[in-house]
Amino acid sequence: MADAPSRAPRILLPVVLLLLGGLIIAWPLITGQGQTQPQQPDGQAADPPAETPTGAPADAAESIDDEPGPQPADDQSDIAADEPVDGPADAGADAPTDAAGDQPPARTLRVRPVEGDPSTWTYTPLGGLDPSADQMEVTFSLRGAGVERIRLAGYRIEIGGTERVIVQEEAVQPLASGGARRLVPFAAVEVAVGGARVPVFTAGDRPAWRERAPGDFEAIIEDADANAVVRLTRTYALDGYVLTLTQAAENLTDEPLDVRWTTFGPVELAPYGGATNYGGDIRRFRFGYAAPNAPGFVAGQEYIASRDRAAGSRDKVALRYAPVARLWPNDAATKQGYELVWTGVKNRYFGVAVFGLANGSAPAPVLDGVDRVNRVMLDPGAVLKANTMGIQLVSSAQAIPPGRTATTESGIYAGPLSREIISDQPAAAAAQLSSLVQYSFGGPCAVCTFQWLAHALIGLLDVLHDYIAHDWALAIILLVFIVRGILHPVTRWSQIRVQRFSHQMQQMAPKQKKIQEKYKGDPKRMQAEMAKLWREEGVNPAGLLGCLPMFMQTPVWIALYASLFFAIELRHEAAFFGVFQMLGNWQFLADLARPDAAIPLPASWHFTPPLIGGLYGTITAINVLPLLLGVVFFIQQKYMMPPQTATLSPEQQAQQKMIKFMMVVMFPIFMYTAPSGLTIYFISNSVLGIVESRWIRAHINKNDLLETPKRDPGKPGMLQRLISRAEERQRMIQEARGVADAKGPTSGALGARRKHNQQRRRGRGRP
């Protein structure tokens, strides 16, 4: 038993670090963030099922007699009314009642269908796919003048491929009736005019919106006599990665009207990663908000719902058991008076958000006119995790005088999750949309991934790549060098303290064993003799605190891990200047964001592990770097845990075997489908750790730092002084009690205390 303290630091430290590392990797599995829907390469959404055109030639537009997904029964309901949008809304459904309780005559309103040949039902896209001219191509939908698809010009799905990354696309669910239910990004769903709710998604089997110019659309709401009541316009303008959407409602009557818009926002992105979806489903719903009466605003918080303020994961948002569930405002936003600035969705590398535009001297560019944000599902009857979700925006009611127009403006960012790129978009930068970029897996480990630290590490990585290494793999290795160099004084101090304490305990082990045998029947005497031995040998219990600084370094390595995982800079980047691709187009380390793929396997050999497939992904190749990582860990174990001079107990031997198994076998297995950039980081960090530890041990041996000078027995140490003070205080208390018992209750220490209190009262003028 005397040998146990010397083993504790060596056993405790690796176990804690392993548990922290395993928790980071396994957290998506623990929280149920598994694969949620079929994936295409690069995380793109699957192609929608084909629909049979009705009443149109094969090359013309199809019939659009479908519905815009579930919609709320009224502006305050969280439960959707699942009704097809194939005609005018029930005008009297939401009409107000008068004082007598009688409902006034309902006004029958409808959207005017677009006339003409169905072959002309096409809209002109904005932008293009030439990266030298445009950042993205926006294709518009016939439904609600929304966005059918957004493709990024500068980002391809596969290395060397021609297909571009799609960040927004219509989600389609065919219906047995022959139509389809759809989530169309940024489409207008309905407009409430007074007491009438008018669907503007479609006009029966025809479009409701007429294109006046590229990106400029118009719809007319009319009454039962075909008299125009409201003119609606939606205008898109493209600038870089930002779409500006201007919505206007013009009152064409001679009486005031109240108008409220209901539109779709962004539709969630597909999980990034294709078959190798390492890390699970890490998609997020995000919000930025403005604090009232503040010069700036707090942005980037994941305030999702009143019962779960900090939950932003896709799965937690899905677990709101309603087709339409309110996300904003939650209880905290209502109580504190927060104003919405932006809301969006993201996956690992890309994000889409709708945000407010700067308005004069306003302290924050609040999202204009948005009163409520809902989560909607494409199929209310499907399994939650297998469903497609989107955001719905409900505006506040706008009072429009006769002949006047009410206008709202908002921005839409659709692009890579790069703070540098977002900062180059003035409108997005003004809304502090850079907070959409997060280097964190969420969960309990989110506390350790300090975002300021993660962003600083990414900034340093960019500098190393742009000015020194010019290769991302080398930049990762240099970054590990720098971080270990900065932390080296703490590491050296910690290892010296731990090894010194372990050495001292080994030296005292025989003496401790003799004391235990000699005083095994007298625990108090044994404790006193042990304390005396520690004083004589100069052993300080504070040596156990040498592990603490090493634990304090853990957030740095967790932040570095998360930064490399989410850094879009590593996507589609080959390691070591693409030298392996020069050898017959070998795909080894061709993409630092994916496994190294040293030996690709035939498709028939692809394997998805049961239970953990959502976290682990599909094994599509023999990856060499995780195997090399296991070898490095084995060497590290052999070096860091040499044979002990004393015999270990069976429990200690079992603990050491468990640690070796976790480090050498389990951890490389966890990392088998991890991005190769992360594996390079772990290998370089472990190799440098071995070298650093060897140097520290040489430094300890050279300067004889394991031995501490013996204390002068006549000069008490800190522990001895504390014990002496405690004994002296106990002696004084016992003497005072003895005097009090002999002379009465008013004498001795008690009498002195009372006399002292009386003198203090007299000094304050009290009787």
JSON list of C-alpha atoms in Angstrom, two decimals, residues 176-312:
[
{"chain": "A", "resi": 176, "resn": "ALA", "atom": "CA", "xyz": [-50.52, 10.16, -53.04]},
{"chain": "A", "resi": 177, "resn": "SER", "atom": "CA", "xyz": [-52.87, 12.67, -54.67]},
{"chain": "A", "resi": 178, "resn": "GLY", "atom": "CA", "xyz": [-50.23, 13.44, -57.28]},
{"chain": "A", "resi": 179, "resn": "GLY", "atom": "CA", "xyz": [-49.11, 16.78, -55.89]},
{"chain": "A", "resi": 180, "resn": "ALA", "atom": "CA", "xyz": [-46.31, 17.44, -53.44]},
{"chain": "A", "resi": 181, "resn": "ARG", "atom": "CA", "xyz": [-45.61, 19.13, -50.14]},
{"chain": "A", "resi": 182, "resn": "ARG", "atom": "CA", "xyz": [-42.69, 21.53, -50.32]},
{"chain": "A", "resi": 183, "resn": "LEU", "atom": "CA", "xyz": [-40.39, 23.67, -48.23]},
{"chain": "A", "resi": 184, "resn": "VAL", "atom": "CA", "xyz": [-39.18, 26.43, -50.56]},
{"chain": "A", "resi": 185, "resn": "PRO", "atom": "CA", "xyz": [-36.46, 28.66, -49.08]},
{"chain": "A", "resi": 186, "resn": "PHE", "atom": "CA", "xyz": [-37.56, 32.28, -48.63]},
{"chain": "A", "resi": 187, "resn": "ALA", "atom": "CA", "xyz": [-40.90, 31.74, -50.42]},
{"chain": "A", "resi": 188, "resn": "ALA", "atom": "CA", "xyz": [-43.97, 33.80, -49.57]},
{"chain": "A", "resi": 189, "resn": "VAL", "atom": "CA", "xyz": [-46.57, 31.44, -48.08]},
{"chain": "A", "resi": 190, "resn": "GLU", "atom": "CA", "xyz": [-49.51, 33.65, -47.24]},
{"chain": "A", "resi": 191, "resn": "VAL", "atom": "CA", "xyz": [-50.47, 37.25, -46.61]},
{"chain": "A", "resi": 192, "resn": "ALA", "atom": "CA", "xyz": [-53.12, 38.17, -44.06]},
{"chain": "A", "resi": 193, "resn": "VAL", "atom": "CA", "xyz": [-55.12, 41.19, -45.20]},
{"chain": "A", "resi": 194, "resn": "GLY", "atom": "CA", "xyz": [-57.38, 42.39, -42.43]},
{"chain": "A", "resi": 195, "resn": "GLY", "atom": "CA", "xyz": [-59.31, 39.33, -41.33]},
{"chain": "A", "resi": 196, "resn": "ALA", "atom": "CA", "xyz": [-58.59, 37.27, -44.45]},
{"chain": "A", "resi": 197, "resn": "ARG", "atom": "CA", "xyz": [-55.64, 34.93, -44.88]},
{"chain": "A", "resi": 198, "resn": "VAL", "atom": "CA", "xyz": [-54.67, 34.74, -48.53]},
{"chain": "A", "resi": 199, "resn": "PRO", "atom": "CA", "xyz": [-52.38, 31.94, -49.72]},
{"chain": "A", "resi": 200, "resn": "VAL", "atom": "CA", "xyz": [-49.78, 33.35, -52.11]},
{"chain": "A", "resi": 201, "resn": "PHE", "atom": "CA", "xyz": [-47.63, 30.22, -52.45]},
{"chain": "A", "resi": 202, "resn": "THR", "atom": "CA", "xyz": [-49.55, 29.24, -55.59]},
{"chain": "A", "resi": 203, "resn": "ALA", "atom": "CA", "xyz": [-52.80, 30.20, -57.29]},
{"chain": "A", "resi": 204, "resn": "GLY", "atom": "CA", "xyz": [-54.34, 26.78, -57.70]},
{"chain": "A", "resi": 205, "resn": "ASP", "atom": "CA", "xyz": [-52.43, 25.00, -60.44]},
{"chain": "A", "resi": 206, "resn": "ARG", "atom": "CA", "xyz": [-50.79, 28.21, -61.66]},
{"chain": "A", "resi": 207, "resn": "PRO", "atom": "CA", "xyz": [-48.10, 30.48, -60.29]},
{"chain": "A", "resi": 208, "resn": "ALA", "atom": "CA", "xyz": [-49.14, 33.46, -58.19]},
{"chain": "A", "resi": 209, "resn": "TRP", "atom": "CA", "xyz": [-46.08, 35.56, -58.97]},
{"chain": "A", "resi": 210, "resn": "ARG", "atom": "CA", "xyz": [-45.22, 37.27, -62.26]},
{"chain": "A", "resi": 211, "resn": "GLU", "atom": "CA", "xyz": [-41.61, 38.09, -63.08]},
{"chain": "A", "resi": 212, "resn": "ARG", "atom": "CA", "xyz": [-41.17, 41.76, -63.98]},
{"chain": "A", "resi": 213, "resn": "ALA", "atom": "CA", "xyz": [-37.37, 41.58, -64.24]},
{"chain": "A", "resi": 214, "resn": "PRO", "atom": "CA", "xyz": [-34.69, 39.13, -63.12]},
{"chain": "A", "resi": 215, "resn": "GLY", "atom": "CA", "xyz": [-35.20, 38.75, -59.38]},
{"chain": "A", "resi": 216, "resn": "ASP", "atom": "CA", "xyz": [-38.25, 41.07, -59.35]},
{"chain": "A", "resi": 217, "resn": "PHE", "atom": "CA", "xyz": [-41.70, 39.51, -58.80]},
{"chain": "A", "resi": 218, "resn": "GLU", "atom": "CA", "xyz": [-45.26, 40.79, -58.44]},
{"chain": "A", "resi": 219, "resn": "ALA", "atom": "CA", "xyz": [-48.53, 39.30, -57.20]},
{"chain": "A", "resi": 220, "resn": "ILE", "atom": "CA", "xyz": [-51.99, 40.83, -57.00]},
{"chain": "A", "resi": 221, "resn": "ILE", "atom": "CA", "xyz": [-54.53, 40.10, -54.28]},
{"chain": "A", "resi": 222, "resn": "GLU", "atom": "CA", "xyz": [-58.05, 40.67, -55.53]},
{"chain": "A", "resi": 223, "resn": "ASP", "atom": "CA", "xyz": [-61.59, 40.43, -54.22]},
{"chain": "A", "resi": 224, "resn": "ALA", "atom": "CA", "xyz": [-64.46, 38.27, -55.49]},
{"chain": "A", "resi": 225, "resn": "ASP", "atom": "CA", "xyz": [-65.18, 40.81, -58.25]},
{"chain": "A", "resi": 226, "resn": "ALA", "atom": "CA", "xyz": [-61.58, 40.67, -59.51]},
{"chain": "A", "resi": 227, "resn": "ASN", "atom": "CA", "xyz": [-60.86, 44.15, -58.17]},
{"chain": "A", "resi": 228, "resn": "ALA", "atom": "CA", "xyz": [-57.22, 44.59, -57.14]},
{"chain": "A", "resi": 229, "resn": "VAL", "atom": "CA", "xyz": [-56.87, 45.07, -53.38]},
{"chain": "A", "resi": 230, "resn": "VAL", "atom": "CA", "xyz": [-53.13, 44.73, -52.63]},
{"chain": "A", "resi": 231, "resn": "ARG", "atom": "CA", "xyz": [-50.11, 44.68, -54.92]},
{"chain": "A", "resi": 232, "resn": "LEU", "atom": "CA", "xyz": [-47.27, 42.53, -53.52]},
{"chain": "A", "resi": 233, "resn": "THR", "atom": "CA", "xyz": [-43.72, 42.76, -54.79]},
{"chain": "A", "resi": 234, "resn": "ARG", "atom": "CA", "xyz": [-40.61, 40.77, -53.89]},
{"chain": "A", "resi": 235, "resn": "THR", "atom": "CA", "xyz": [-37.24, 41.94, -55.24]},
{"chain": "A", "resi": 236, "resn": "TYR", "atom": "CA", "xyz": [-33.91, 40.15, -54.88]},
{"chain": "A", "resi": 237, "resn": "ALA", "atom": "CA", "xyz": [-30.53, 41.82, -55.43]},
{"chain": "A", "resi": 238, "resn": "LEU", "atom": "CA", "xyz": [-27.28, 39.84, -55.42]},
{"chain": "A", "resi": 239, "resn": "ASP", "atom": "CA", "xyz": [-23.96, 41.16, -54.12]},
{"chain": "A", "resi": 240, "resn": "GLY", "atom": "CA", "xyz": [-21.25, 38.61, -53.39]},
{"chain": "A", "resi": 241, "resn": "TYR", "atom": "CA", "xyz": [-22.58, 36.05, -50.94]},
{"chain": "A", "resi": 242, "resn": "VAL", "atom": "CA", "xyz": [-25.48, 38.29, -49.87]},
{"chain": "A", "resi": 243, "resn": "LEU", "atom": "CA", "xyz": [-28.99, 38.47, -51.34]},
{"chain": "A", "resi": 244, "resn": "THR", "atom": "CA", "xyz": [-31.02, 41.53, -50.41]},
{"chain": "A", "resi": 245, "resn": "LEU", "atom": "CA", "xyz": [-34.75, 40.81, -50.31]},
{"chain": "A", "resi": 246, "resn": "THR", "atom": "CA", "xyz": [-37.19, 43.73, -50.44]},
{"chain": "A", "resi": 247, "resn": "GLN", "atom": "CA", "xyz": [-40.87, 42.99, -49.80]},
{"chain": "A", "resi": 248, "resn": "ALA", "atom": "CA", "xyz": [-43.57, 45.59, -50.40]},
{"chain": "A", "resi": 249, "resn": "ALA", "atom": "CA", "xyz": [-47.36, 45.66, -50.03]},
{"chain": "A", "resi": 250, "resn": "GLU", "atom": "CA", "xyz": [-49.26, 48.49, -51.73]},
{"chain": "A", "resi": 251, "resn": "ASN", "atom": "CA", "xyz": [-52.82, 49.30, -50.64]},
{"chain": "A", "resi": 252, "resn": "LEU", "atom": "CA", "xyz": [-54.88, 49.73, -53.82]},
{"chain": "A", "resi": 253, "resn": "THR", "atom": "CA", "xyz": [-58.15, 50.47, -52.02]},
{"chain": "A", "resi": 254, "resn": "ASP", "atom": "CA", "xyz": [-59.61, 53.63, -50.50]},
{"chain": "A", "resi": 255, "resn": "GLU", "atom": "CA", "xyz": [-59.57, 52.27, -46.95]},
{"chain": "A", "resi": 256, "resn": "PRO", "atom": "CA", "xyz": [-56.73, 51.38, -44.56]},
{"chain": "A", "resi": 257, "resn": "LEU", "atom": "CA", "xyz": [-55.58, 47.77, -44.43]},
{"chain": "A", "resi": 258, "resn": "ASP", "atom": "CA", "xyz": [-53.50, 45.65, -42.06]},
{"chain": "A", "resi": 259, "resn": "VAL", "atom": "CA", "xyz": [-51.06, 43.31, -43.78]},
{"chain": "A", "resi": 260, "resn": "ARG", "atom": "CA", "xyz": [-49.04, 40.50, -42.23]},
{"chain": "A", "resi": 261, "resn": "TRP", "atom": "CA", "xyz": [-46.57, 38.31, -44.17]},
{"chain": "A", "resi": 262, "resn": "THR", "atom": "CA", "xyz": [-45.80, 34.64, -43.56]},
{"chain": "A", "resi": 263, "resn": "THR", "atom": "CA", "xyz": [-42.72, 33.43, -45.42]},
{"chain": "A", "resi": 264, "resn": "PHE", "atom": "CA", "xyz": [-40.24, 30.62, -45.29]},
{"chain": "A", "resi": 265, "resn": "GLY", "atom": "CA", "xyz": [-36.71, 31.32, -44.17]},
{"chain": "A", "resi": 266, "resn": "PRO", "atom": "CA", "xyz": [-33.74, 29.05, -44.87]},
{"chain": "A", "resi": 267, "resn": "VAL", "atom": "CA", "xyz": [-34.21, 25.28, -45.10]},
{"chain": "A", "resi": 268, "resn": "GLU", "atom": "CA", "xyz": [-31.75, 23.21, -43.11]},
{"chain": "A", "resi": 269, "resn": "LEU", "atom": "CA", "xyz": [-28.61, 22.08, -44.88]},
{"chain": "A", "resi": 270, "resn": "ALA", "atom": "CA", "xyz": [-27.83, 18.42, -45.43]},
{"chain": "A", "resi": 271, "resn": "PRO", "atom": "CA", "xyz": [-25.16, 16.91, -43.15]},
{"chain": "A", "resi": 272, "resn": "TYR", "atom": "CA", "xyz": [-21.70, 17.46, -44.54]},
{"chain": "A", "resi": 273, "resn": "GLY", "atom": "CA", "xyz": [-19.43, 14.51, -45.13]},
{"chain": "A", "resi": 274, "resn": "GLY", "atom": "CA", "xyz": [-21.26, 12.05, -47.36]},
{"chain": "A", "resi": 275, "resn": "ALA", "atom": "CA", "xyz": [-20.65, 8.45, -46.38]},
{"chain": "A", "resi": 276, "resn": "THR", "atom": "CA", "xyz": [-17.95, 9.29, -43.84]},
{"chain": "A", "resi": 277, "resn": "ASN", "atom": "CA", "xyz": [-20.05, 11.43, -41.54]},
{"chain": "A", "resi": 278, "resn": "TYR", "atom": "CA", "xyz": [-17.52, 11.49, -38.71]},
{"chain": "A", "resi": 279, "resn": "GLY", "atom": "CA", "xyz": [-18.72, 13.34, -35.64]},
{"chain": "A", "resi": 280, "resn": "GLY", "atom": "CA", "xyz": [-22.43, 12.75, -36.14]},
{"chain": "A", "resi": 281, "resn": "ASP", "atom": "CA", "xyz": [-25.03, 15.34, -37.06]},
{"chain": "A", "resi": 282, "resn": "ILE", "atom": "CA", "xyz": [-23.54, 18.69, -36.06]},
{"chain": "A", "resi": 283, "resn": "ARG", "atom": "CA", "xyz": [-26.05, 20.93, -37.79]},
{"chain": "A", "resi": 284, "resn": "ARG", "atom": "CA", "xyz": [-27.33, 23.90, -35.84]},
{"chain": "A", "resi": 285, "resn": "PHE", "atom": "CA", "xyz": [-30.17, 26.42, -35.74]},
{"chain": "A", "resi": 286, "resn": "ARG", "atom": "CA", "xyz": [-28.68, 29.74, -34.67]},
{"chain": "A", "resi": 287, "resn": "PHE", "atom": "CA", "xyz": [-29.94, 33.14, -33.53]},
{"chain": "A", "resi": 288, "resn": "GLY", "atom": "CA", "xyz": [-28.38, 36.55, -33.00]},
{"chain": "A", "resi": 289, "resn": "TYR", "atom": "CA", "xyz": [-30.23, 39.17, -30.98]},
{"chain": "A", "resi": 290, "resn": "ALA", "atom": "CA", "xyz": [-29.94, 42.76, -29.84]},
{"chain": "A", "resi": 291, "resn": "ALA", "atom": "CA", "xyz": [-30.00, 43.81, -26.21]},
{"chain": "A", "resi": 292, "resn": "PRO", "atom": "CA", "xyz": [-32.29, 46.78, -25.53]},
{"chain": "A", "resi": 293, "resn": "ASN", "atom": "CA", "xyz": [-30.81, 50.20, -24.76]},
{"chain": "A", "resi": 294, "resn": "ALA", "atom": "CA", "xyz": [-27.27, 49.05, -25.55]},
{"chain": "A", "resi": 295, "resn": "PRO", "atom": "CA", "xyz": [-24.76, 50.67, -27.91]},
{"chain": "A", "resi": 296, "resn": "GLY", "atom": "CA", "xyz": [-24.09, 47.32, -29.55]},
{"chain": "A", "resi": 297, "resn": "PHE", "atom": "CA", "xyz": [-25.70, 43.96, -29.33]},
{"chain": "A", "resi": 298, "resn": "VAL", "atom": "CA", "xyz": [-25.03, 40.42, -28.22]},
{"chain": "A", "resi": 299, "resn": "ALA", "atom": "CA", "xyz": [-25.00, 38.14, -31.25]},
{"chain": "A", "resi": 300, "resn": "GLY", "atom": "CA", "xyz": [-24.57, 34.47, -31.89]},
{"chain": "A", "resi": 301, "resn": "GLN", "atom": "CA", "xyz": [-26.47, 32.99, -28.99]},
{"chain": "A", "resi": 302, "resn": "GLU", "atom": "CA", "xyz": [-28.29, 29.72, -29.53]},
{"chain": "A", "resi": 303, "resn": "TYR", "atom": "CA", "xyz": [-31.55, 30.73, -27.85]},
{"chain": "A", "resi": 304, "resn": "ILE", "atom": "CA", "xyz": [-33.87, 28.13, -29.29]},
{"chain": "A", "resi": 305, "resn": "ALA", "atom": "CA", "xyz": [-36.87, 27.64, -27.01]},
{"chain": "A", "resi": 306, "resn": "SER", "atom": "CA", "xyz": [-38.09, 28.66, -23.60]},
{"chain": "A", "resi": 307, "resn": "ARG", "atom": "CA", "xyz": [-37.36, 25.30, -21.98]},
{"chain": "A", "resi": 308, "resn": "ASP", "atom": "CA", "xyz": [-33.90, 24.92, -23.49]},
{"chain": "A", "resi": 309, "resn": "ARG", "atom": "CA", "xyz": [-32.23, 28.27, -23.87]},
{"chain": "A", "resi": 310, "resn": "ALA", "atom": "CA", "xyz": [-28.80, 27.08, -25.00]},
{"chain": "A", "resi": 311, "resn": "ALA", "atom": "CA", "xyz": [-29.79, 24.17, -27.23]},
{"chain": "A", "resi": 312, "resn": "GLY", "atom": "CA", "xyz": [-28.94, 24.72, -30.85]}
]
